[in-house]
């Protein structure tokens, strides 16, 4: 279950860093913080994939995120 949390955190941070990178490029400035957040999210996802004995598939990712949200709410 810990790897589920890592995957979810990595996906959320990576998802939120993409619009920040696009906004930085639109403002003609270098996206230092969004790029760091994106690299950090990729590292967290890589760690989760290495720690999990069973590999995640792309089809399982929505179920993983829903499982984590349900665990937080309960």
PDB file of C-alpha atoms in Angstrom:
ATOM      1  CA  UNK A   1       0.000   0.000   0.000  1.00  0.00           C
ATOM      2  CA  UNK A   2       2.946   2.348   0.554  1.00  0.00           C
ATOM      3  CA  UNK A   3       3.860   2.131  -3.106  1.00  0.00           C
ATOM      4  CA  UNK A   4       0.290   3.085  -3.983  1.00  0.00           C
ATOM      5  CA  UNK A   5       0.736   6.313  -2.029  1.00  0.00           C
ATOM      6  CA  UNK A   6       4.068   6.979  -3.730  1.00  0.00           C
ATOM      7  CA  UNK A   7       2.578   6.433  -7.185  1.00  0.00           C
ATOM      8  CA  UNK A   8      -0.352   8.733  -6.395  1.00  0.00           C
ATOM      9  CA  UNK A   9       1.861  11.503  -4.978  1.00  0.00           C
ATOM     10  CA  UNK A  10       4.203  11.252  -7.936  1.00  0.00           C
ATOM     11  CA  UNK A  11       1.340  11.425 -10.419  1.00  0.00           C
ATOM     12  CA  UNK A  12      -0.259  14.421  -8.710  1.00  0.00           C
ATOM     13  CA  UNK A  13       2.972  16.398  -8.416  1.00  0.00           C
ATOM     14  CA  UNK A  14       3.858  15.599 -12.014  1.00  0.00           C
ATOM     15  CA  UNK A  15       0.384  16.534 -13.193  1.00  0.00           C
ATOM     16  CA  UNK A  16       0.474  19.907 -11.429  1.00  0.00           C
ATOM     17  CA  UNK A  17       3.986  20.714 -12.632  1.00  0.00           C
ATOM     18  CA  UNK A  18       3.075  20.527 -16.329  1.00  0.00           C
ATOM     19  CA  UNK A  19       0.812  23.648 -16.374  1.00  0.00           C
ATOM     20  CA  UNK A  20       3.409  25.495 -14.296  1.00  0.00           C
ATOM     21  CA  UNK A  21       6.085  24.636 -16.874  1.00  0.00           C
ATOM     22  CA  UNK A  22       3.840  25.827 -19.699  1.00  0.00           C
ATOM     23  CA  UNK A  23       3.107  29.074 -17.844  1.00  0.00           C
ATOM     24  CA  UNK A  24       6.821  29.678 -17.330  1.00  0.00           C
ATOM     25  CA  UNK A  25       7.520  29.140 -21.018  1.00  0.00           C
ATOM     26  CA  UNK A  26       4.639  31.471 -21.932  1.00  0.00           C
ATOM     27  CA  UNK A  27       6.105  34.159 -19.661  1.00  0.00           C
ATOM     28  CA  UNK A  28       9.501  33.618 -21.338  1.00  0.00           C
ATOM     29  CA  UNK A  29      11.287  32.527 -18.164  1.00  0.00           C
ATOM     30  CA  UNK A  30      13.086  29.331 -17.237  1.00  0.00           C
ATOM     31  CA  UNK A  31      10.841  26.853 -15.330  1.00  0.00           C
ATOM     32  CA  UNK A  32      13.226  25.972 -12.472  1.00  0.00           C
ATOM     33  CA  UNK A  33      10.709  25.013  -9.779  1.00  0.00           C
ATOM     34  CA  UNK A  34       8.242  23.226 -12.080  1.00  0.00           C
ATOM     35  CA  UNK A  35      11.077  21.285 -13.698  1.00  0.00           C
ATOM     36  CA  UNK A  36      12.388  20.295 -10.257  1.00  0.00           C
ATOM     37  CA  UNK A  37       8.891  19.175  -9.243  1.00  0.00           C
ATOM     38  CA  UNK A  38       8.574  17.128 -12.429  1.00  0.00           C
ATOM     39  CA  UNK A  39      11.951  15.441 -11.875  1.00  0.00           C
ATOM     40  CA  UNK A  40      11.022  14.772  -8.245  1.00  0.00           C
ATOM     41  CA  UNK A  41       7.726  13.201  -9.304  1.00  0.00           C
ATOM     42  CA  UNK A  42       9.524  10.993 -11.825  1.00  0.00           C
ATOM     43  CA  UNK A  43      11.941   9.900  -9.104  1.00  0.00           C
ATOM     44  CA  UNK A  44       9.108   9.095  -6.670  1.00  0.00           C
ATOM     45  CA  UNK A  45       7.313   7.053  -9.327  1.00  0.00           C
ATOM     46  CA  UNK A  46      10.551   5.211 -10.150  1.00  0.00           C
ATOM     47  CA  UNK A  47      11.117   4.399  -6.467  1.00  0.00           C
ATOM     48  CA  UNK A  48       7.547   3.100  -6.153  1.00  0.00           C
ATOM     49  CA  UNK A  49       8.020   0.896  -9.205  1.00  0.00           C
ATOM     50  CA  UNK A  50      11.277  -0.502  -7.802  1.00  0.00           C
ATOM     51  CA  UNK A  51       9.766  -1.195  -4.372  1.00  0.00           C
ATOM     52  CA  UNK A  52       6.684  -2.989  -5.672  1.00  0.00           C
ATOM     53  CA  UNK A  53       7.205  -6.708  -6.290  1.00  0.00           C
ATOM     54  CA  UNK A  54       4.300  -6.749  -8.760  1.00  0.00           C
ATOM     55  CA  UNK A  55       4.626  -4.200 -11.532  1.00  0.00           C
ATOM     56  CA  UNK A  56       1.907  -1.628 -12.109  1.00  0.00           C
ATOM     57  CA  UNK A  57       0.313  -1.461 -15.519  1.00  0.00           C
ATOM     58  CA  UNK A  58      -1.120   1.678 -17.047  1.00  0.00           C
ATOM     59  CA  UNK A  59      -4.605   0.184 -16.801  1.00  0.00           C
ATOM     60  CA  UNK A  60      -4.206  -0.210 -13.012  1.00  0.00           C
ATOM     61  CA  UNK A  61      -3.230   3.412 -12.308  1.00  0.00           C
ATOM     62  CA  UNK A  62      -6.801   4.788 -11.993  1.00  0.00           C
ATOM     63  CA  UNK A  63      -7.639   1.991  -9.536  1.00  0.00           C
ATOM     64  CA  UNK A  64      -4.497   2.756  -7.539  1.00  0.00           C
ATOM     65  CA  UNK A  65      -5.414   6.444  -7.255  1.00  0.00           C
ATOM     66  CA  UNK A  66      -9.006   5.633  -6.274  1.00  0.00           C
ATOM     67  CA  UNK A  67      -7.764   3.135  -3.672  1.00  0.00           C
ATOM     68  CA  UNK A  68      -5.503   5.768  -2.105  1.00  0.00           C
ATOM     69  CA  UNK A  69      -8.250   8.405  -2.064  1.00  0.00           C
ATOM     70  CA  UNK A  70     -10.677   5.909  -0.512  1.00  0.00           C
ATOM     71  CA  UNK A  71      -8.094   4.950   2.106  1.00  0.00           C
ATOM     72  CA  UNK A  72      -7.550   8.607   3.002  1.00  0.00           C
ATOM     73  CA  UNK A  73     -11.275   9.316   3.275  1.00  0.00           C
ATOM     74  CA  UNK A  74     -11.981   6.273   5.439  1.00  0.00           C
TER      75      UNK A  74
END
